[in-house]
N, CA, C and O atoms as a CHARMM CRD file, in Angstrom:
* protein
*
  340
    1    1 MET  N    -27.26700   7.19700  22.96600 PROA 1      0.00000
    2    1 MET  CA   -27.69400   6.95300  23.86800 PROA 1      0.00000
    3    1 MET  C    -29.52700   7.52100  23.77800 PROA 1      0.00000
    4    1 MET  O    -30.03400   8.54200  24.24300 PROA 1      0.00000
    5    2 SER  N    -30.25400   6.21500  22.87300 PROA 2      0.00000
    6    2 SER  CA   -31.35700   6.58900  22.49900 PROA 2      0.00000
    7    2 SER  C    -32.19100   7.23200  24.31300 PROA 2      0.00000
    8    2 SER  O    -31.51000   7.15700  25.33500 PROA 2      0.00000
    9    3 LYS  N    -33.51000   7.74000  24.34800 PROA 3      0.00000
   10    3 LYS  CA   -34.46200   8.76200  25.03600 PROA 3      0.00000
   11    3 LYS  C    -34.95000   7.31600  26.01600 PROA 3      0.00000
   12    3 LYS  O    -35.12600   7.27500  27.23400 PROA 3      0.00000
   13    4 GLN  N    -35.08300   6.22400  25.02300 PROA 4      0.00000
   14    4 GLN  CA   -35.76900   5.14900  25.92500 PROA 4      0.00000
   15    4 GLN  C    -34.80000   4.30800  26.94600 PROA 4      0.00000
   16    4 GLN  O    -35.13100   3.74800  27.99100 PROA 4      0.00000
   17    5 ASN  N    -33.39400   4.39200  26.28100 PROA 5      0.00000
   18    5 ASN  CA   -32.45700   3.65600  26.88700 PROA 5      0.00000
   19    5 ASN  C    -32.32300   4.36300  28.55400 PROA 5      0.00000
   20    5 ASN  O    -32.39700   3.71300  29.59600 PROA 5      0.00000
   21    6 GLN  N    -32.04000   6.34900  28.39500 PROA 6      0.00000
   22    6 GLN  CA   -31.89200   6.98200  29.55000 PROA 6      0.00000
   23    6 GLN  C    -32.68800   6.94600  30.43700 PROA 6      0.00000
   24    6 GLN  O    -32.37000   7.57700  31.44500 PROA 6      0.00000
   25    7 GLU  N    -33.80100   6.34000  30.44500 PROA 7      0.00000
   26    7 GLU  CA   -34.68800   6.25100  31.15700 PROA 7      0.00000
   27    7 GLU  C    -34.75600   4.57100  32.42900 PROA 7      0.00000
   28    7 GLU  O    -35.04400   4.29100  33.59300 PROA 7      0.00000
   29    8 ARG  N    -34.37300   4.05800  31.42700 PROA 8      0.00000
   30    8 ARG  CA   -34.17600   2.40100  31.62800 PROA 8      0.00000
   31    8 ARG  C    -33.01800   1.93800  32.64600 PROA 8      0.00000
   32    8 ARG  O    -31.83500   2.26400  32.54700 PROA 8      0.00000
   33    9 GLU  N    -33.53700   1.17600  33.57200 PROA 9      0.00000
   34    9 GLU  CA   -32.29300   1.01300  34.80600 PROA 9      0.00000
   35    9 GLU  C    -31.58500   0.14900  34.55300 PROA 9      0.00000
   36    9 GLU  O    -30.36000   0.26300  34.60500 PROA 9      0.00000
   37   10 LEU  N    -32.35100  -1.18300  34.13600 PROA 10     0.00000
   38   10 LEU  CA   -31.68800  -2.31400  33.48300 PROA 10     0.00000
   39   10 LEU  C    -31.80600  -2.90100  31.80900 PROA 10     0.00000
   40   10 LEU  O    -32.70500  -2.91200  30.96800 PROA 10     0.00000
   41   11 PHE  N    -30.28400  -3.39500  31.86100 PROA 11     0.00000
   42   11 PHE  CA   -29.84500  -3.27200  29.84800 PROA 11     0.00000
   43   11 PHE  C    -29.39600  -4.90600  29.98900 PROA 11     0.00000
   44   11 PHE  O    -28.83600  -5.25200  31.03000 PROA 11     0.00000
   45   12 THR  N    -29.59100  -5.65800  29.18000 PROA 12     0.00000
   46   12 THR  CA   -28.78400  -7.30200  28.65800 PROA 12     0.00000
   47   12 THR  C    -27.59800  -6.92900  27.91400 PROA 12     0.00000
   48   12 THR  O    -27.33100  -5.95700  27.20700 PROA 12     0.00000
   49   13 PRO  N    -26.86600  -8.11300  28.31500 PROA 13     0.00000
   50   13 PRO  CA   -25.56400  -7.77800  27.91300 PROA 13     0.00000
   51   13 PRO  C    -25.06300  -7.35000  26.29700 PROA 13     0.00000
   52   13 PRO  O    -24.07000  -6.75200  25.88300 PROA 13     0.00000
   53   14 PRO  N    -26.19400  -7.92900  25.64600 PROA 14     0.00000
   54   14 PRO  CA   -25.86300  -7.55500  24.45800 PROA 14     0.00000
   55   14 PRO  C    -25.95400  -5.79700  23.68100 PROA 14     0.00000
   56   14 PRO  O    -25.47700  -5.26200  22.68100 PROA 14     0.00000
   57   15 GLU  N    -27.11800  -5.25700  25.15900 PROA 15     0.00000
   58   15 GLU  CA   -27.57700  -3.60400  24.96200 PROA 15     0.00000
   59   15 GLU  C    -26.10000  -3.50500  25.34800 PROA 15     0.00000
   60   15 GLU  O    -25.26500  -3.13000  24.52400 PROA 15     0.00000
   61   16 VAL  N    -25.81300  -3.80400  26.45900 PROA 16     0.00000
   62   16 VAL  CA   -24.21600  -3.13700  27.10700 PROA 16     0.00000
   63   16 VAL  C    -23.51500  -3.11100  25.78700 PROA 16     0.00000
   64   16 VAL  O    -23.15400  -2.03600  25.30900 PROA 16     0.00000
   65   17 ALA  N    -23.25900  -4.50700  25.03600 PROA 17     0.00000
   66   17 ALA  CA   -21.97800  -4.31700  24.30600 PROA 17     0.00000
   67   17 ALA  C    -21.72800  -3.14600  22.86400 PROA 17     0.00000
   68   17 ALA  O    -20.76200  -2.68600  22.25600 PROA 17     0.00000
   69   18 ALA  N    -23.51400  -3.01600  22.79200 PROA 18     0.00000
   70   18 ALA  CA   -23.64500  -2.10600  22.19200 PROA 18     0.00000
   71   18 ALA  C    -23.38000  -1.03700  22.25400 PROA 18     0.00000
   72   18 ALA  O    -22.70900  -0.42600  21.42200 PROA 18     0.00000
   73   19 MET  N    -23.84900  -0.60500  23.23900 PROA 19     0.00000
   74   19 MET  CA   -23.37600   1.12900  23.91100 PROA 19     0.00000
   75   19 MET  C    -21.92700   1.32200  24.48400 PROA 19     0.00000
   76   19 MET  O    -21.45500   2.39100  24.87300 PROA 19     0.00000
   77   20 TRP  N    -21.38600   0.25800  24.46800 PROA 20     0.00000
   78   20 TRP  CA   -19.94200   0.29500  24.64200 PROA 20     0.00000
   79   20 TRP  C    -18.78200   0.15100  23.88100 PROA 20     0.00000
   80   20 TRP  O    -17.68200   0.47300  24.32900 PROA 20     0.00000
   81   21 GLY  N    -19.04400  -0.58700  22.08200 PROA 21     0.00000
   82   21 GLY  CA   -18.87500  -1.03200  21.56100 PROA 21     0.00000
   83   21 GLY  C    -17.80600  -2.12400  22.07800 PROA 21     0.00000
   84   21 GLY  O    -16.59200  -1.96100  22.20000 PROA 21     0.00000
   85   22 LEU  N    -18.50300  -3.18100  22.32600 PROA 22     0.00000
   86   22 LEU  CA   -17.90700  -4.23600  22.91600 PROA 22     0.00000
   87   22 LEU  C    -18.36500  -5.43800  22.01200 PROA 22     0.00000
   88   22 LEU  O    -19.37700  -5.22800  21.34400 PROA 22     0.00000
   89   23 SER  N    -17.77900  -6.63500  21.89900 PROA 23     0.00000
   90   23 SER  CA   -18.90800  -7.78900  21.71300 PROA 23     0.00000
   91   23 SER  C    -19.64400  -8.46700  22.89400 PROA 23     0.00000
   92   23 SER  O    -19.13000  -8.73900  23.97900 PROA 23     0.00000
   93   24 ILE  N    -20.64900  -8.64900  22.60200 PROA 24     0.00000
   94   24 ILE  CA   -21.26100  -9.72000  23.59700 PROA 24     0.00000
   95   24 ILE  C    -20.55900 -10.97200  24.47200 PROA 24     0.00000
   96   24 ILE  O    -21.00100 -11.25800  25.58500 PROA 24     0.00000
   97   25 ASN  N    -19.38500 -11.72000  23.85300 PROA 25     0.00000
   98   25 ASN  CA   -18.86000 -12.55300  24.55900 PROA 25     0.00000
   99   25 ASN  C    -18.11300 -11.37400  26.06100 PROA 25     0.00000
  100   25 ASN  O    -18.18100 -11.30400  27.28800 PROA 25     0.00000
  101   26 THR  N    -17.58800 -10.79900  25.14100 PROA 26     0.00000
  102   26 THR  CA   -16.64400  -9.33400  26.32200 PROA 26     0.00000
  103   26 THR  C    -17.46400  -9.05800  27.62300 PROA 26     0.00000
  104   26 THR  O    -17.12100  -8.98600  28.80300 PROA 26     0.00000
  105   27 VAL  N    -18.46200  -8.95100  27.10200 PROA 27     0.00000
  106   27 VAL  CA   -19.57900  -8.51600  28.47800 PROA 27     0.00000
  107   27 VAL  C    -19.80800  -9.37900  29.10800 PROA 27     0.00000
  108   27 VAL  O    -19.85100  -9.15300  30.31700 PROA 27     0.00000
  109   28 HSD  N    -20.06400 -10.76400  28.64500 PROA 28     0.00000
  110   28 HSD  CA   -20.26600 -12.15600  29.68500 PROA 28     0.00000
  111   28 HSD  C    -18.88800 -12.61000  30.24000 PROA 28     0.00000
  112   28 HSD  O    -18.71300 -13.37800  31.18500 PROA 28     0.00000
  113   29 SER  N    -17.99900 -12.03500  29.52800 PROA 29     0.00000
  114   29 SER  CA   -16.38700 -12.47600  30.41900 PROA 29     0.00000
  115   29 SER  C    -16.02100 -11.72300  31.46900 PROA 29     0.00000
  116   29 SER  O    -15.20000 -12.16600  32.27200 PROA 29     0.00000
  117   30 LEU  N    -16.65000 -10.31300  31.63400 PROA 30     0.00000
  118   30 LEU  CA   -16.26900  -9.01300  32.48600 PROA 30     0.00000
  119   30 LEU  C    -17.57600  -9.91200  33.80200 PROA 30     0.00000
  120   30 LEU  O    -17.28600 -10.32900  34.92400 PROA 30     0.00000
  121   31 ILE  N    -18.72000  -9.94800  33.23100 PROA 31     0.00000
  122   31 ILE  CA   -19.74900 -10.66700  34.28700 PROA 31     0.00000
  123   31 ILE  C    -19.50000 -11.91400  35.07900 PROA 31     0.00000
  124   31 ILE  O    -19.74800 -12.05500  36.27700 PROA 31     0.00000
  125   32 ARG  N    -18.92300 -12.89700  34.18200 PROA 32     0.00000
  126   32 ARG  CA   -17.88900 -14.19000  34.83700 PROA 32     0.00000
  127   32 ARG  C    -16.77400 -13.97700  36.26700 PROA 32     0.00000
  128   32 ARG  O    -16.58400 -14.56800  37.33000 PROA 32     0.00000
  129   33 ALA  N    -16.18500 -12.72000  35.52700 PROA 33     0.00000
  130   33 ALA  CA   -14.91900 -12.50400  36.01900 PROA 33     0.00000
  131   33 ALA  C    -15.52600 -11.86400  37.43500 PROA 33     0.00000
  132   33 ALA  O    -15.08100 -12.38900  38.45600 PROA 33     0.00000
  133   34 GLY  N    -16.50200 -10.77600  37.61100 PROA 34     0.00000
  134   34 GLY  CA   -17.03600 -10.49200  38.75000 PROA 34     0.00000
  135   34 GLY  C    -16.53700  -9.05400  38.40000 PROA 34     0.00000
  136   34 GLY  O    -16.76300  -8.41300  39.42700 PROA 34     0.00000
  137   35 LYS  N    -16.05900  -8.34200  37.61800 PROA 35     0.00000
  138   35 LYS  CA   -15.96100  -7.14500  36.83800 PROA 35     0.00000
  139   35 LYS  C    -16.66300  -6.51900  36.95600 PROA 35     0.00000
  140   35 LYS  O    -16.35300  -5.49000  37.55600 PROA 35     0.00000
  141   36 LEU  N    -18.26800  -6.68600  36.42700 PROA 36     0.00000
  142   36 LEU  CA   -18.99800  -6.25800  35.86200 PROA 36     0.00000
  143   36 LEU  C    -20.57700  -6.67300  36.70800 PROA 36     0.00000
  144   36 LEU  O    -21.58000  -6.84800  36.01600 PROA 36     0.00000
  145   37 PRO  N    -20.62900  -6.76800  37.87100 PROA 37     0.00000
  146   37 PRO  CA   -21.82200  -6.88500  38.62100 PROA 37     0.00000
  147   37 PRO  C    -23.33400  -7.08400  37.23600 PROA 37     0.00000
  148   37 PRO  O    -23.60900  -6.28500  36.34100 PROA 37     0.00000
  149   38 ALA  N    -23.77900  -7.94400  37.44600 PROA 38     0.00000
  150   38 ALA  CA   -25.38200  -8.71900  36.44300 PROA 38     0.00000
  151   38 ALA  C    -26.05500  -9.01500  37.62500 PROA 38     0.00000
  152   38 ALA  O    -25.69000  -9.72700  38.56000 PROA 38     0.00000
  153   39 VAL  N    -27.26500  -8.26800  37.44300 PROA 39     0.00000
  154   39 VAL  CA   -28.34000  -9.45200  38.68800 PROA 39     0.00000
  155   39 VAL  C    -28.58600 -10.57600  37.58900 PROA 39     0.00000
  156   39 VAL  O    -28.80100 -10.16000  36.45100 PROA 39     0.00000
  157   40 PRO  N    -28.57700 -12.14000  37.82300 PROA 40     0.00000
  158   40 PRO  CA   -29.14700 -12.92800  37.02700 PROA 40     0.00000
  159   40 PRO  C    -30.76800 -13.01900  37.14100 PROA 40     0.00000
  160   40 PRO  O    -31.44100 -12.92000  38.16700 PROA 40     0.00000
  161   41 LEU  N    -31.15300 -13.20800  35.97800 PROA 41     0.00000
  162   41 LEU  CA   -32.28800 -13.52400  35.70500 PROA 41     0.00000
  163   41 LEU  C    -33.31100 -14.86400  35.90600 PROA 41     0.00000
  164   41 LEU  O    -34.50100 -14.88400  36.21900 PROA 41     0.00000
  165   42 ASN  N    -32.10900 -16.29100  35.51700 PROA 42     0.00000
  166   42 ASN  CA   -32.82500 -17.60400  34.93400 PROA 42     0.00000
  167   42 ASN  C    -31.49100 -18.18900  35.32800 PROA 42     0.00000
  168   42 ASN  O    -30.52500 -17.64100  34.79700 PROA 42     0.00000
  169   43 LEU  N    -31.28200 -19.01100  36.00500 PROA 43     0.00000
  170   43 LEU  CA   -29.89700 -19.83600  36.33200 PROA 43     0.00000
  171   43 LEU  C    -30.32100 -21.09500  36.31500 PROA 43     0.00000
  172   43 LEU  O    -29.47000 -21.97800  36.42600 PROA 43     0.00000
  173   44 THR  N    -31.75800 -21.46100  36.16800 PROA 44     0.00000
  174   44 THR  CA   -32.12000 -23.00000  36.14200 PROA 44     0.00000
  175   44 THR  C    -32.10200 -23.56400  34.50900 PROA 44     0.00000
  176   44 THR  O    -32.38900 -24.67800  34.07200 PROA 44     0.00000
  177   45 GLY  N    -31.70600 -22.48800  33.89600 PROA 45     0.00000
  178   45 GLY  CA   -31.70800 -22.92600  32.06800 PROA 45     0.00000
  179   45 GLY  C    -30.40700 -23.19700  31.84100 PROA 45     0.00000
  180   45 GLY  O    -29.54100 -23.10600  32.71100 PROA 45     0.00000
  181   46 THR  N    -30.13500 -23.66400  30.25200 PROA 46     0.00000
  182   46 THR  CA   -28.93700 -24.29800  29.64200 PROA 46     0.00000
  183   46 THR  C    -28.08200 -22.52600  29.90500 PROA 46     0.00000
  184   46 THR  O    -26.98300 -22.65900  30.44200 PROA 46     0.00000
  185   47 ARG  N    -28.32000 -21.58900  29.71400 PROA 47     0.00000
  186   47 ARG  CA   -28.04100 -20.54700  29.57800 PROA 47     0.00000
  187   47 ARG  C    -28.23300 -19.05500  30.71400 PROA 47     0.00000
  188   47 ARG  O    -29.15300 -18.23800  30.73500 PROA 47     0.00000
  189   48 PRO  N    -27.21800 -19.11400  31.41200 PROA 48     0.00000
  190   48 PRO  CA   -28.11000 -18.15800  32.24000 PROA 48     0.00000
  191   48 PRO  C    -28.24800 -16.72900  31.90800 PROA 48     0.00000
  192   48 PRO  O    -27.20300 -16.19100  31.54300 PROA 48     0.00000
  193   49 ARG  N    -29.39500 -15.93300  31.95700 PROA 49     0.00000
  194   49 ARG  CA   -29.87500 -14.44100  31.83100 PROA 49     0.00000
  195   49 ARG  C    -29.45700 -13.64600  32.88100 PROA 49     0.00000
  196   49 ARG  O    -29.52900 -13.81300  34.09900 PROA 49     0.00000
  197   50 TRP  N    -28.93300 -12.60200  32.08700 PROA 50     0.00000
  198   50 TRP  CA   -28.61200 -11.54200  32.83300 PROA 50     0.00000
  199   50 TRP  C    -28.74000  -9.82700  32.61200 PROA 50     0.00000
  200   50 TRP  O    -28.90300  -9.17600  31.58100 PROA 50     0.00000
  201   51 LYS  N    -28.60900  -9.45100  33.87300 PROA 51     0.00000
  202   51 LYS  CA   -29.22600  -7.86000  33.11500 PROA 51     0.00000
  203   51 LYS  C    -28.63700  -6.95500  34.28300 PROA 51     0.00000
  204   51 LYS  O    -28.87500  -6.99700  35.49000 PROA 51     0.00000
  205   52 ILE  N    -27.86600  -6.19300  33.61600 PROA 52     0.00000
  206   52 ILE  CA   -27.25400  -5.20700  34.18400 PROA 52     0.00000
  207   52 ILE  C    -27.68000  -3.49800  34.37900 PROA 52     0.00000
  208   52 ILE  O    -28.10500  -2.72300  33.52200 PROA 52     0.00000
  209   53 SER  N    -27.38800  -3.25200  35.83800 PROA 53     0.00000
  210   53 SER  CA   -28.44400  -1.65500  36.33700 PROA 53     0.00000
  211   53 SER  C    -27.17700  -1.04600  35.78300 PROA 53     0.00000
  212   53 SER  O    -26.00600  -1.41700  35.87400 PROA 53     0.00000
  213   54 ARG  N    -27.76000   0.04200  35.15500 PROA 54     0.00000
  214   54 ARG  CA   -26.96500   1.76500  35.20500 PROA 54     0.00000
  215   54 ARG  C    -26.12400   1.63500  36.16500 PROA 54     0.00000
  216   54 ARG  O    -24.94000   1.33300  36.01200 PROA 54     0.00000
  217   55 GLU  N    -26.54200   1.80100  36.96300 PROA 55     0.00000
  218   55 GLU  CA   -25.33200   2.18900  37.95500 PROA 55     0.00000
  219   55 GLU  C    -24.35100   1.55000  37.96900 PROA 55     0.00000
  220   55 GLU  O    -23.24100   2.08000  37.93900 PROA 55     0.00000
  221   56 ALA  N    -24.57800  -0.04000  38.02900 PROA 56     0.00000
  222   56 ALA  CA   -22.49000  -0.76700  37.84700 PROA 56     0.00000
  223   56 ALA  C    -22.41300  -0.85100  36.84800 PROA 56     0.00000
  224   56 ALA  O    -21.89200  -1.96100  36.74100 PROA 56     0.00000
  225   57 MET  N    -22.61800  -0.28600  35.36600 PROA 57     0.00000
  226   57 MET  CA   -21.96600   0.35600  34.39300 PROA 57     0.00000
  227   57 MET  C    -21.70400   1.33300  34.68300 PROA 57     0.00000
  228   57 MET  O    -20.49400   1.37000  34.46300 PROA 57     0.00000
  229   58 THR  N    -22.02600   2.36000  35.10200 PROA 58     0.00000
  230   58 THR  CA   -21.37800   3.89200  35.51900 PROA 58     0.00000
  231   58 THR  C    -20.21200   3.59700  36.74700 PROA 58     0.00000
  232   58 THR  O    -19.21700   4.31000  36.87600 PROA 58     0.00000
  233   59 ARG  N    -20.48800   2.52900  37.54200 PROA 59     0.00000
  234   59 ARG  CA   -19.02800   2.23900  38.27700 PROA 59     0.00000
  235   59 ARG  C    -18.18200   1.55300  37.37100 PROA 59     0.00000
  236   59 ARG  O    -17.15700   2.14100  37.02500 PROA 59     0.00000
  237   60 PHE  N    -18.41100   0.43400  36.92500 PROA 60     0.00000
  238   60 PHE  CA   -17.57100  -0.33800  35.79600 PROA 60     0.00000
  239   60 PHE  C    -17.03000   0.35400  35.28700 PROA 60     0.00000
  240   60 PHE  O    -15.83200   0.08200  35.37400 PROA 60     0.00000
  241   61 LEU  N    -17.35900   1.86900  34.29400 PROA 61     0.00000
  242   61 LEU  CA   -16.74400   2.37800  33.79200 PROA 61     0.00000
  243   61 LEU  C    -15.72700   3.84500  34.15800 PROA 61     0.00000
  244   61 LEU  O    -15.01600   4.51100  33.40600 PROA 61     0.00000
  245   62 GLU  N    -16.06000   4.00600  35.83500 PROA 62     0.00000
  246   62 GLU  CA   -15.63800   4.79200  36.31300 PROA 62     0.00000
  247   62 GLU  C    -14.53100   4.50700  37.01300 PROA 62     0.00000
  248   62 GLU  O    -13.71900   5.41000  37.21200 PROA 62     0.00000
  249   63 ASN  N    -14.23700   2.85100  37.64600 PROA 63     0.00000
  250   63 ASN  CA   -13.92800   2.53500  37.70000 PROA 63     0.00000
  251   63 ASN  C    -11.83800   2.00000  36.47500 PROA 63     0.00000
  252   63 ASN  O    -10.68100   1.71400  36.78500 PROA 63     0.00000
  253   64 ASN  N    -12.53200   2.16200  35.36200 PROA 64     0.00000
  254   64 ASN  CA   -11.69800   0.95000  34.41200 PROA 64     0.00000
  255   64 ASN  C    -11.31500   2.32600  33.48600 PROA 64     0.00000
  256   64 ASN  O    -10.78300   2.03300  32.41500 PROA 64     0.00000
  257   65 SER  N    -11.51000   3.85200  33.74100 PROA 65     0.00000
  258   65 SER  CA   -11.64200   4.55000  32.55900 PROA 65     0.00000
  259   65 SER  C     -9.59300   4.51400  32.50100 PROA 65     0.00000
  260   65 SER  O     -8.80000   3.79800  33.11300 PROA 65     0.00000
  261   66 THR  N     -9.39600   5.50200  31.60100 PROA 66     0.00000
  262   66 THR  CA    -7.70900   5.21900  31.43100 PROA 66     0.00000
  263   66 THR  C     -7.98200   6.69500  31.95700 PROA 66     0.00000
  264   66 THR  O     -8.95400   7.45000  32.00800 PROA 66     0.00000
  265   67 LYS  N     -6.13900   6.74400  32.46000 PROA 67     0.00000
  266   67 LYS  CA    -5.74000   8.29200  33.31000 PROA 67     0.00000
  267   67 LYS  C     -4.39300   8.12300  33.04100 PROA 67     0.00000
  268   67 LYS  O     -3.63400   7.23500  33.42900 PROA 67     0.00000
  269   68 PRO  N     -4.14600   9.27200  32.18700 PROA 68     0.00000
  270   68 PRO  CA    -2.35900   9.29800  32.95400 PROA 68     0.00000
  271   68 PRO  C     -1.54900   9.04200  34.18600 PROA 68     0.00000
  272   68 PRO  O     -1.50500   9.76300  35.18200 PROA 68     0.00000
  273   69 VAL  N     -1.21500   8.45100  34.07800 PROA 69     0.00000
  274   69 VAL  CA    -0.11200   8.03600  35.12600 PROA 69     0.00000
  275   69 VAL  C      1.16800   8.63700  35.31200 PROA 69     0.00000
  276   69 VAL  O      2.10500   8.88400  34.55300 PROA 69     0.00000
  277   70 GLU  N      0.91000   8.84100  36.77900 PROA 70     0.00000
  278   70 GLU  CA     2.05100   9.69800  37.01400 PROA 70     0.00000
  279   70 GLU  C      3.25900   9.32000  37.17200 PROA 70     0.00000
  280   70 GLU  O      3.53200   8.29100  37.79000 PROA 70     0.00000
  281   71 SER  N      4.28900  10.21700  36.55500 PROA 71     0.00000
  282   71 SER  CA     5.82600   9.68100  36.87200 PROA 71     0.00000
  283   71 SER  C      6.13200   9.76900  38.53100 PROA 71     0.00000
  284   71 SER  O      5.86700  10.86400  39.02700 PROA 71     0.00000
  285   72 ALA  N      6.62300   8.80800  39.37700 PROA 72     0.00000
  286   72 ALA  CA     7.05000   8.84400  40.45600 PROA 72     0.00000
  287   72 ALA  C      8.26100   9.74900  40.50200 PROA 72     0.00000
  288   72 ALA  O      8.37600  10.66900  41.31100 PROA 72     0.00000
  289   73 ALA  N      9.23400   9.40600  39.50500 PROA 73     0.00000
  290   73 ALA  CA    10.51100  10.79100  39.61000 PROA 73     0.00000
  291   73 ALA  C      9.93300  12.09000  39.56200 PROA 73     0.00000
  292   73 ALA  O      9.89400  12.81900  40.55200 PROA 73     0.00000
  293   74 ARG  N      9.30600  12.53000  38.00900 PROA 74     0.00000
  294   74 ARG  CA     9.56800  13.65100  37.50100 PROA 74     0.00000
  295   74 ARG  C      7.72400  13.88400  38.18900 PROA 74     0.00000
  296   74 ARG  O      7.33400  14.98700  37.80700 PROA 74     0.00000
  297   75 GLY  N      6.98500  13.39400  38.75700 PROA 75     0.00000
  298   75 GLY  CA     6.08100  14.20700  38.95300 PROA 75     0.00000
  299   75 GLY  C      4.93900  14.52600  37.94500 PROA 75     0.00000
  300   75 GLY  O      3.82000  14.88700  38.31200 PROA 75     0.00000
  301   76 THR  N      5.24200  14.39300  36.87400 PROA 76     0.00000
  302   76 THR  CA     4.54400  14.68400  34.93100 PROA 76     0.00000
  303   76 THR  C      3.66000  13.37700  34.25000 PROA 76     0.00000
  304   76 THR  O      3.94800  12.19700  34.05300 PROA 76     0.00000
  305   77 ALA  N      2.83700  13.93100  34.07700 PROA 77     0.00000
  306   77 ALA  CA     1.97700  12.66100  33.00000 PROA 77     0.00000
  307   77 ALA  C      3.06900  11.94600  32.02400 PROA 77     0.00000
  308   77 ALA  O      3.94000  12.52400  31.37400 PROA 77     0.00000
  309   78 ALA  N      2.83800  10.70500  32.07300 PROA 78     0.00000
  310   78 ALA  CA     3.56300   9.63200  31.42200 PROA 78     0.00000
  311   78 ALA  C      3.45100   9.76500  30.34800 PROA 78     0.00000
  312   78 ALA  O      2.29900  10.00200  29.98300 PROA 78     0.00000
  313   79 ARG  N      4.39800   9.70100  29.39900 PROA 79     0.00000
  314   79 ARG  CA     4.58300   9.94700  27.58100 PROA 79     0.00000
  315   79 ARG  C      4.60300   8.63000  26.96100 PROA 79     0.00000
  316   79 ARG  O      5.22000   7.63600  27.34500 PROA 79     0.00000
  317   80 PRO  N      3.52000   8.81400  25.51900 PROA 80     0.00000
  318   80 PRO  CA     3.29700   7.46200  25.17100 PROA 80     0.00000
  319   80 PRO  C      4.39200   7.18300  24.02900 PROA 80     0.00000
  320   80 PRO  O      4.57200   7.70900  22.93100 PROA 80     0.00000
  321   81 ARG  N      5.04500   6.16600  24.70400 PROA 81     0.00000
  322   81 ARG  CA     6.55100   5.85800  23.68400 PROA 81     0.00000
  323   81 ARG  C      6.49300   5.63900  21.78400 PROA 81     0.00000
  324   81 ARG  O      5.63300   5.26500  20.98700 PROA 81     0.00000
  325   82 LYS  N      7.89900   6.10400  21.68900 PROA 82     0.00000
  326   82 LYS  CA     7.92700   6.34000  19.92500 PROA 82     0.00000
  327   82 LYS  C      7.90600   5.36700  19.48000 PROA 82     0.00000
  328   82 LYS  O      8.90800   4.80500  19.92100 PROA 82     0.00000
  329   83 ARG  N      7.23100   4.50200  18.63200 PROA 83     0.00000
  330   83 ARG  CA     7.42600   2.93200  17.76800 PROA 83     0.00000
  331   83 ARG  C      8.55500   3.37500  16.73100 PROA 83     0.00000
  332   83 ARG  O      8.67500   4.57000  16.46200 PROA 83     0.00000
  333   84 HSD  N      9.31400   2.49600  16.19600 PROA 84     0.00000
  334   84 HSD  CA    10.05900   2.45300  15.77900 PROA 84     0.00000
  335   84 HSD  C      9.34700   1.20800  14.67700 PROA 84     0.00000
  336   84 HSD  O      9.04800   0.04700  14.95700 PROA 84     0.00000
  337   85 VAL  N      9.24700   1.75500  13.68500 PROA 85     0.00000
  338   85 VAL  CA     8.85000   0.96200  12.61000 PROA 85     0.00000
  339   85 VAL  C      9.70300   0.42400  11.47900 PROA 85     0.00000
  340   85 VAL  O      9.19500  -0.26900  10.59800 PROA 85     0.00000
C-alpha cells in the first residue's frame, strides 16, 4: 500500500478491489450483500457511488480470514484432503 493510501480513511470500490486482488464487481457484490459496509455518496444518479472506510475494510478482513478448523473429535486442526487425480 502506498504512503498516500496509508493516510487515507475512505476508498472507492476500484481501489479496494486493487488492494485485495479482487474484481470491482466482487467488491460491489460484497457491498450490496451488506458484508462490506460502505457510505453512499450519490444515490440520485443512475449508478450509486460508494466509499469504504479503512475501519470497515479491517473489520471485514478480520471476520473473513481463513483459520484452521478445529476437529471436534480429535481437538486438532483439520488437514486438507488429498486430491485423487
